[in-house]
CSV table of C-alpha atoms in Angstrom, one decimal:
chain,number,residue,atom,x,y,z
A,28,UNK,CA,95.8,-7.6,65.6
A,29,UNK,CA,96.9,-10.7,63.6
A,30,UNK,CA,99.1,-13.2,65.3
A,31,UNK,CA,102.8,-13.2,64.5
A,32,UNK,CA,103.7,-16.0,62.1
A,33,UNK,CA,106.5,-18.2,63.6
A,34,UNK,CA,109.0,-20.5,62.0
A,35,UNK,CA,106.8,-23.6,62.9
A,36,UNK,CA,104.0,-22.2,60.7
A,37,UNK,CA,106.4,-21.6,57.8
A,38,UNK,CA,107.7,-25.2,58.1
A,39,UNK,CA,104.2,-26.6,58.2
A,40,UNK,CA,103.1,-24.6,55.1
A,41,UNK,CA,106.3,-25.5,53.2
A,42,UNK,CA,106.1,-29.2,54.2
A,43,UNK,CA,109.6,-29.2,55.6
A,44,UNK,CA,111.3,-29.2,59.0
A,45,UNK,CA,112.0,-26.2,61.2
A,46,UNK,CA,115.7,-26.8,60.7
A,47,UNK,CA,115.2,-26.7,57.0
A,48,UNK,CA,113.4,-23.4,57.2
A,49,UNK,CA,116.2,-22.0,59.4
A,50,UNK,CA,118.9,-23.1,56.9
A,51,UNK,CA,117.0,-21.9,53.9
A,52,UNK,CA,116.6,-18.4,55.4
A,53,UNK,CA,120.1,-18.1,56.8
A,54,UNK,CA,122.0,-19.6,53.8
A,55,UNK,CA,123.3,-22.5,55.9
A,56,UNK,CA,123.1,-26.3,55.6
A,57,UNK,CA,123.3,-28.5,52.6
A,58,UNK,CA,120.0,-27.8,50.7
A,59,UNK,CA,119.1,-27.6,47.0
A,60,UNK,CA,118.5,-24.2,45.5
A,61,UNK,CA,114.9,-25.3,44.7
A,62,UNK,CA,114.3,-26.1,48.4
A,63,UNK,CA,115.7,-22.8,49.5
A,64,UNK,CA,113.7,-20.8,47.0
A,65,UNK,CA,110.4,-22.7,47.8
A,66,UNK,CA,110.9,-22.0,51.6
A,67,UNK,CA,111.7,-18.3,51.0
A,68,UNK,CA,108.7,-18.0,48.8
A,69,UNK,CA,106.4,-19.5,51.5
A,70,UNK,CA,108.0,-17.3,54.2
A,71,UNK,CA,107.4,-14.1,52.1
A,72,UNK,CA,103.8,-15.2,51.4
A,73,UNK,CA,103.2,-15.6,55.2
A,74,UNK,CA,105.0,-12.2,55.9
A,75,UNK,CA,107.4,-14.2,58.2
A,76,UNK,CA,110.1,-12.0,59.8
A,77,UNK,CA,112.9,-13.9,61.7
A,78,UNK,CA,113.3,-13.1,65.4
A,79,UNK,CA,116.8,-11.5,65.3
A,80,UNK,CA,117.0,-11.2,69.1
A,81,UNK,CA,116.6,-15.0,69.5
A,82,UNK,CA,118.9,-15.6,66.6
A,83,UNK,CA,121.5,-13.3,68.2
A,84,UNK,CA,121.2,-15.2,71.5
A,85,UNK,CA,121.8,-18.5,69.8
A,86,UNK,CA,124.8,-17.2,67.9
A,87,UNK,CA,126.0,-15.0,70.7
A,88,UNK,CA,126.1,-12.1,68.2
A,89,UNK,CA,124.2,-8.8,68.5
A,90,UNK,CA,124.6,-7.9,64.9
A,91,UNK,CA,125.7,-4.4,66.0
A,92,UNK,CA,128.9,-2.9,64.9
A,93,UNK,CA,130.4,0.0,66.8
A,94,UNK,CA,131.8,2.9,64.7
A,95,UNK,CA,134.1,5.1,66.7
A,96,UNK,CA,135.3,8.3,65.1
A,97,UNK,CA,136.9,11.6,65.9
A,98,UNK,CA,134.8,14.0,63.8
A,99,UNK,CA,133.8,12.1,60.6
A,100,UNK,CA,130.1,12.5,61.2
A,101,UNK,CA,130.3,16.3,61.8
A,102,UNK,CA,132.5,17.3,58.9
A,103,UNK,CA,131.7,17.3,55.1
A,104,UNK,CA,135.1,15.8,54.1
A,105,UNK,CA,134.8,12.2,54.9
A,106,UNK,CA,131.1,11.5,55.0
A,107,UNK,CA,131.3,8.8,52.4
A,108,UNK,CA,133.3,6.7,54.9
A,109,UNK,CA,130.2,6.4,57.0
A,110,UNK,CA,128.0,5.7,53.9
A,111,UNK,CA,130.3,2.9,52.7
A,112,UNK,CA,130.3,1.4,56.2
A,113,UNK,CA,126.6,1.6,56.6
A,114,UNK,CA,125.8,0.0,53.3
A,115,UNK,CA,128.3,-2.8,53.9
A,116,UNK,CA,126.8,-3.4,57.3
A,117,UNK,CA,123.2,-3.4,56.0
A,118,UNK,CA,124.2,-6.0,53.4
A,119,UNK,CA,125.4,-8.2,56.3
A,120,UNK,CA,122.1,-7.5,58.2
A,121,UNK,CA,124.1,-5.6,60.7
A,122,UNK,CA,123.4,-2.2,62.3
A,123,UNK,CA,126.0,0.5,62.7
A,124,UNK,CA,126.1,2.4,66.0
A,125,UNK,CA,128.1,5.5,65.5
A,126,UNK,CA,130.0,7.5,68.3
A,127,UNK,CA,131.6,10.8,67.3
A,128,UNK,CA,134.1,12.2,69.9
A,129,UNK,CA,135.0,15.6,68.3
A,130,UNK,CA,138.5,14.7,69.3
A,131,UNK,CA,137.6,14.6,73.0
A,132,UNK,CA,139.2,11.6,74.7
A,133,UNK,CA,136.7,11.6,77.6
A,134,UNK,CA,133.8,11.6,75.2
A,135,UNK,CA,135.5,8.8,73.3
A,136,UNK,CA,135.9,6.7,76.4
A,137,UNK,CA,132.3,7.2,77.4
A,138,UNK,CA,131.1,6.3,73.9
A,139,UNK,CA,133.2,3.1,73.8
A,140,UNK,CA,131.9,2.1,77.2
A,141,UNK,CA,128.3,2.5,75.9
A,142,UNK,CA,129.1,0.5,72.8
A,143,UNK,CA,130.5,-2.3,74.9
A,144,UNK,CA,127.5,-2.2,77.2
A,145,UNK,CA,125.4,-2.8,74.0
A,146,UNK,CA,127.5,-5.9,73.3
A,147,UNK,CA,128.6,-4.9,69.9
A,148,UNK,CA,130.2,-7.7,67.8
A,149,UNK,CA,133.2,-5.5,66.9
A,150,UNK,CA,134.5,-2.0,66.5
A,151,UNK,CA,135.6,0.2,63.4
A,152,UNK,CA,138.0,2.7,64.9
A,153,UNK,CA,138.1,5.5,62.4
A,154,UNK,CA,139.8,8.9,61.9
A,155,UNK,CA,138.8,11.8,59.5
A,156,UNK,CA,142.2,11.7,57.9
A,157,UNK,CA,145.0,9.3,57.7
A,158,UNK,CA,147.0,9.2,61.0
A,159,UNK,CA,148.8,6.9,63.3
A,160,UNK,CA,146.8,5.9,66.3
A,161,UNK,CA,147.1,3.9,69.6
A,162,UNK,CA,144.1,1.8,70.3
A,163,UNK,CA,142.3,2.7,73.5
A,164,UNK,CA,142.9,0.2,76.3
A,165,UNK,CA,139.1,-0.4,76.6
A,166,UNK,CA,139.2,-2.1,73.1
A,167,UNK,CA,141.7,-4.7,74.2
A,168,UNK,CA,140.5,-8.0,73.2
A,169,UNK,CA,137.6,-6.6,71.1
A,170,UNK,CA,137.7,-7.4,67.4
A,171,UNK,CA,138.7,-4.0,65.8
A,172,UNK,CA,139.5,-2.7,62.4
A,173,UNK,CA,141.3,0.6,61.9
A,174,UNK,CA,139.8,2.9,59.2
A,175,UNK,CA,141.9,5.8,57.8
A,176,UNK,CA,144.3,5.1,60.7
A,177,UNK,CA,147.4,3.0,61.1
A,178,UNK,CA,149.3,1.3,63.9
A,179,UNK,CA,152.5,-0.5,64.6
A,180,UNK,CA,150.5,-3.5,65.7
A,181,UNK,CA,150.4,-6.2,63.1
A,182,UNK,CA,147.5,-8.0,64.9
A,183,UNK,CA,145.1,-5.2,63.7
A,184,UNK,CA,143.7,-4.9,60.3
A,185,UNK,CA,143.8,-1.4,58.8
A,186,UNK,CA,142.9,0.5,55.7
A,187,UNK,CA,144.4,3.9,54.6
A,188,UNK,CA,144.8,5.7,51.3
A,189,UNK,CA,148.0,5.0,49.4
A,190,UNK,CA,149.4,8.5,49.9
A,191,UNK,CA,152.6,7.9,47.9
A,192,UNK,CA,150.6,6.3,45.1
A,193,UNK,CA,148.2,9.1,45.0
A,194,UNK,CA,150.9,11.8,44.6
A,195,UNK,CA,152.7,9.6,42.0
A,196,UNK,CA,149.4,9.4,40.0
A,197,UNK,CA,149.0,13.2,40.1
A,198,UNK,CA,152.6,13.7,39.0
A,199,UNK,CA,152.3,11.2,36.2
A,200,UNK,CA,149.2,13.1,34.9
A,201,UNK,CA,151.2,16.4,34.7
A,202,UNK,CA,154.3,14.8,33.2
A,203,UNK,CA,152.3,13.1,30.5
A,204,UNK,CA,150.8,16.5,29.7
A,205,UNK,CA,154.4,17.7,28.9
A,206,UNK,CA,155.3,19.4,32.2
A,207,UNK,CA,158.9,19.2,33.6
A,208,UNK,CA,158.9,22.2,35.9
A,209,UNK,CA,156.3,21.2,38.6
A,210,UNK,CA,156.0,22.9,41.9
A,211,UNK,CA,154.7,21.1,45.0
A,212,UNK,CA,152.6,23.0,47.5
A,213,UNK,CA,152.8,20.7,50.6
A,214,UNK,CA,151.5,20.5,54.1
A,215,UNK,CA,153.4,21.3,57.3
A,216,UNK,CA,151.6,18.8,59.6
A,217,UNK,CA,153.6,15.8,60.8
A,218,UNK,CA,151.2,13.1,59.5
A,219,UNK,CA,151.6,10.2,57.1
A,220,UNK,CA,150.0,12.1,54.2
A,221,UNK,CA,152.7,14.8,54.4
A,222,UNK,CA,155.5,12.3,54.1
A,223,UNK,CA,153.8,10.0,51.6
A,224,UNK,CA,152.7,12.7,49.1
A,225,UNK,CA,156.2,14.3,49.2
A,226,UNK,CA,157.8,10.9,48.6
A,227,UNK,CA,155.4,10.3,45.6
A,228,UNK,CA,156.3,13.7,44.1
A,229,UNK,CA,160.0,13.0,44.3
A,230,UNK,CA,159.7,9.4,43.1
A,231,UNK,CA,157.8,10.5,39.9
A,232,UNK,CA,160.5,13.1,39.2
A,233,UNK,CA,163.2,10.5,39.5
A,234,UNK,CA,161.5,8.0,37.3
A,235,UNK,CA,161.3,10.6,34.5
A,236,UNK,CA,164.8,11.9,34.9
A,237,UNK,CA,163.7,15.3,36.2
A,238,UNK,CA,166.0,16.8,38.9
A,239,UNK,CA,164.5,17.6,42.2
A,240,UNK,CA,164.5,21.4,42.8
A,241,UNK,CA,164.0,22.5,46.4
A,242,UNK,CA,162.9,26.0,45.1
A,243,UNK,CA,159.8,24.3,43.7
A,244,UNK,CA,158.7,22.8,47.0
A,245,UNK,CA,157.1,24.8,49.8
A,246,UNK,CA,155.0,23.8,52.8
A,247,UNK,CA,152.2,25.6,54.5
A,248,UNK,CA,149.1,25.0,56.5
A,249,UNK,CA,146.5,23.0,54.4
A,250,UNK,CA,144.0,25.9,54.0
A,251,UNK,CA,143.2,28.2,51.2
A,252,UNK,CA,144.8,31.4,52.4
A,253,UNK,CA,148.2,29.9,53.3
A,254,UNK,CA,148.0,28.0,50.0
A,255,UNK,CA,147.4,31.2,48.1
A,256,UNK,CA,150.4,32.8,49.8
A,257,UNK,CA,152.7,29.9,49.0
A,258,UNK,CA,151.6,29.7,45.4
A,259,UNK,CA,152.0,33.5,45.0
A,260,UNK,CA,155.7,33.2,46.2
A,261,UNK,CA,156.3,30.2,43.8
A,262,UNK,CA,154.8,31.9,40.8
A,263,UNK,CA,156.8,35.0,41.3
A,264,UNK,CA,160.1,33.2,40.7
A,265,UNK,CA,161.8,34.3,37.4
A,266,UNK,CA,161.6,30.7,36.2
A,267,UNK,CA,158.2,29.8,37.5
A,268,UNK,CA,156.7,26.4,37.4
A,269,UNK,CA,154.4,25.6,34.5
A,270,UNK,CA,152.3,23.3,36.8
A,271,UNK,CA,151.4,22.9,40.5
A,272,UNK,CA,150.7,19.8,42.5
A,273,UNK,CA,148.8,20.6,45.6
A,274,UNK,CA,148.5,18.6,48.9
A,275,UNK,CA,144.8,19.0,49.0
A,276,UNK,CA,141.9,20.9,47.2
A,277,UNK,CA,141.8,23.7,49.7
A,278,UNK,CA,145.5,24.6,48.9
A,279,UNK,CA,144.6,24.2,45.3
A,280,UNK,CA,141.8,26.8,45.6
A,281,UNK,CA,144.5,29.1,47.0
A,282,UNK,CA,146.6,28.4,44.0
A,283,UNK,CA,143.7,29.3,41.7
A,284,UNK,CA,143.5,32.7,43.5
A,285,UNK,CA,147.2,33.2,43.2
A,286,UNK,CA,147.1,32.4,39.6
A,287,UNK,CA,144.3,34.9,39.0
A,288,UNK,CA,146.3,37.6,40.9
A,289,UNK,CA,149.3,37.0,38.7
A,290,UNK,CA,147.2,37.2,35.6
A,291,UNK,CA,147.7,33.5,34.7
A,292,UNK,CA,144.9,31.4,33.1
A,293,UNK,CA,144.3,27.9,34.1
A,294,UNK,CA,145.2,25.6,32.3
A,295,UNK,CA,146.6,27.7,29.4
A,296,UNK,CA,149.3,29.4,31.5
A,297,UNK,CA,149.3,27.1,34.6
A,298,UNK,CA,148.1,23.5,35.2
A,299,UNK,CA,147.0,22.4,38.7
A,300,UNK,CA,146.3,19.0,40.2
A,301,UNK,CA,145.5,18.1,43.8
A,302,UNK,CA,144.5,15.4,46.2
A,303,UNK,CA,141.0,15.0,47.8
A,304,UNK,CA,138.3,15.3,45.1
A,305,UNK,CA,136.2,17.2,47.6
A,306,UNK,CA,133.5,17.5,45.0
A,307,UNK,CA,131.7,20.5,46.4
A,308,UNK,CA,135.0,22.5,45.9
A,309,UNK,CA,136.6,20.7,42.9
A,310,UNK,CA,133.4,21.0,40.8
A,311,UNK,CA,132.7,24.6,41.8
A,312,UNK,CA,136.1,25.9,40.7
A,313,UNK,CA,136.4,27.4,37.2
A,314,UNK,CA,137.8,25.5,35.4
A,315,UNK,CA,137.0,22.3,37.3
A,316,UNK,CA,139.9,21.0,39.4
A,317,UNK,CA,141.6,17.8,38.4
A,318,UNK,CA,142.0,15.9,41.7
A,319,UNK,CA,143.0,12.5,43.0
A,320,UNK,CA,140.0,11.0,44.9
A,321,UNK,CA,140.5,9.6,48.5
A,322,UNK,CA,138.6,6.3,48.5
A,323,UNK,CA,136.5,7.1,51.5
A,324,UNK,CA,133.5,5.1,50.5
A,325,UNK,CA,135.6,2.0,49.5
A,326,UNK,CA,137.5,2.2,52.8
A,327,UNK,CA,134.3,2.3,54.8
A,328,UNK,CA,133.0,-0.8,53.0
A,329,UNK,CA,136.4,-2.6,53.2
A,330,UNK,CA,136.6,-2.1,57.0
A,331,UNK,CA,133.1,-3.6,57.6
A,332,UNK,CA,133.8,-6.6,55.3
A,333,UNK,CA,137.2,-7.2,56.9
A,334,UNK,CA,135.6,-7.1,60.4
A,335,UNK,CA,132.9,-9.6,59.2
A,336,UNK,CA,135.6,-12.0,57.8
A,337,UNK,CA,137.5,-11.8,61.1
A,338,UNK,CA,134.4,-12.4,63.2
A,339,UNK,CA,133.5,-15.4,60.9
A,340,UNK,CA,136.9,-16.9,61.3
A,341,UNK,CA,137.3,-17.1,57.5
A,342,UNK,CA,140.4,-18.8,56.1
A,343,UNK,CA,141.6,-15.4,54.9
A,344,UNK,CA,140.8,-13.7,58.1
A,345,UNK,CA,144.4,-13.0,59.3
A,346,UNK,CA,144.9,-9.3,59.9
A,347,UNK,CA,145.7,-7.2,56.8
A,348,UNK,CA,147.2,-3.7,56.5
A,349,UNK,CA,145.9,-2.2,53.2
A,350,UNK,CA,146.9,0.9,51.3
A,351,UNK,CA,144.0,1.6,49.0
A,352,UNK,CA,144.4,2.9,45.4
A,353,UNK,CA,143.4,6.6,44.9
A,354,UNK,CA,141.9,7.2,41.4
A,355,UNK,CA,142.4,10.3,39.2
A,356,UNK,CA,139.3,12.4,38.5
A,357,UNK,CA,140.0,14.5,35.5
A,358,UNK,CA,138.3,17.9,35.0
A,359,UNK,CA,139.7,20.9,33.2
A,360,UNK,CA,142.7,22.2,35.2
A,361,UNK,CA,145.5,20.5,33.2
A,362,UNK,CA,146.8,21.3,29.8
A,363,UNK,CA,150.2,21.3,28.0
A,364,UNK,CA,152.9,23.8,29.3
A,365,UNK,CA,152.8,27.2,27.7
A,366,UNK,CA,155.3,27.9,24.9
């Protein structure tokens, strides 16, 4: 077995000091680009791999980030959150250690204890959907960023979707297509998305001089069957809406079924827009469902990058509470209102 090449061998081969090698490979120090590139080239030629354990001991960093979630890793809806976080961590030479509690507080407590025993540098405290949270006491004093979660604490950075903005974007798309009588199929749960999306619906109506009509708003569980029932009742009105804005893609699928039962073609007779952009569902519906995408991947990346900035003590490392833009993904479920 060949002997492991150390930093001294790289320094000797490059004709520089050990400190220069260290700075060249870490990005630190005041070195010319030519020197950095020459040292990197020599290190690669010798198959030199830095000893990250020793580096971690010197910097008092483990390069491990704890990711605590309720059920993100066991559901298909928010998996891109993890992907974004993992890719951002890898870009920082960090490892993501994931704990999934399945909404069991005891499991979460045990997971956090294990992460702290591994001396993680910080924690991403994440939820599958936007909700208000209280940070566990065990994380007091631990650098933490909230992901798809919010808190009254201004000393914590957090990132959530812009719920009101997402609804406003959906409504703008329908109004620009010519719709004025737009129904809203909302959600009964007491969560930020319920309040924010209804607010966005109402704000868009007001901006365009369209009177709010309570008969065009109904709330149900955010699943397909309740959505179908709610849409069927709305479409049975004598002066039915020409378009529906749905709280999420599962309710929208119920609205598709209700339209079919009522003999209405999408988008010729009825236009539909929702929020989620759950691609497995939105792409599979015929016609394809126009939906507002929740920025799961982008939120995952942002949380890791924000934690890295706070750990580094950057000038802009003061806690931030971000509402992230949600883009429109157009498919084929929107058209002009029927004559």
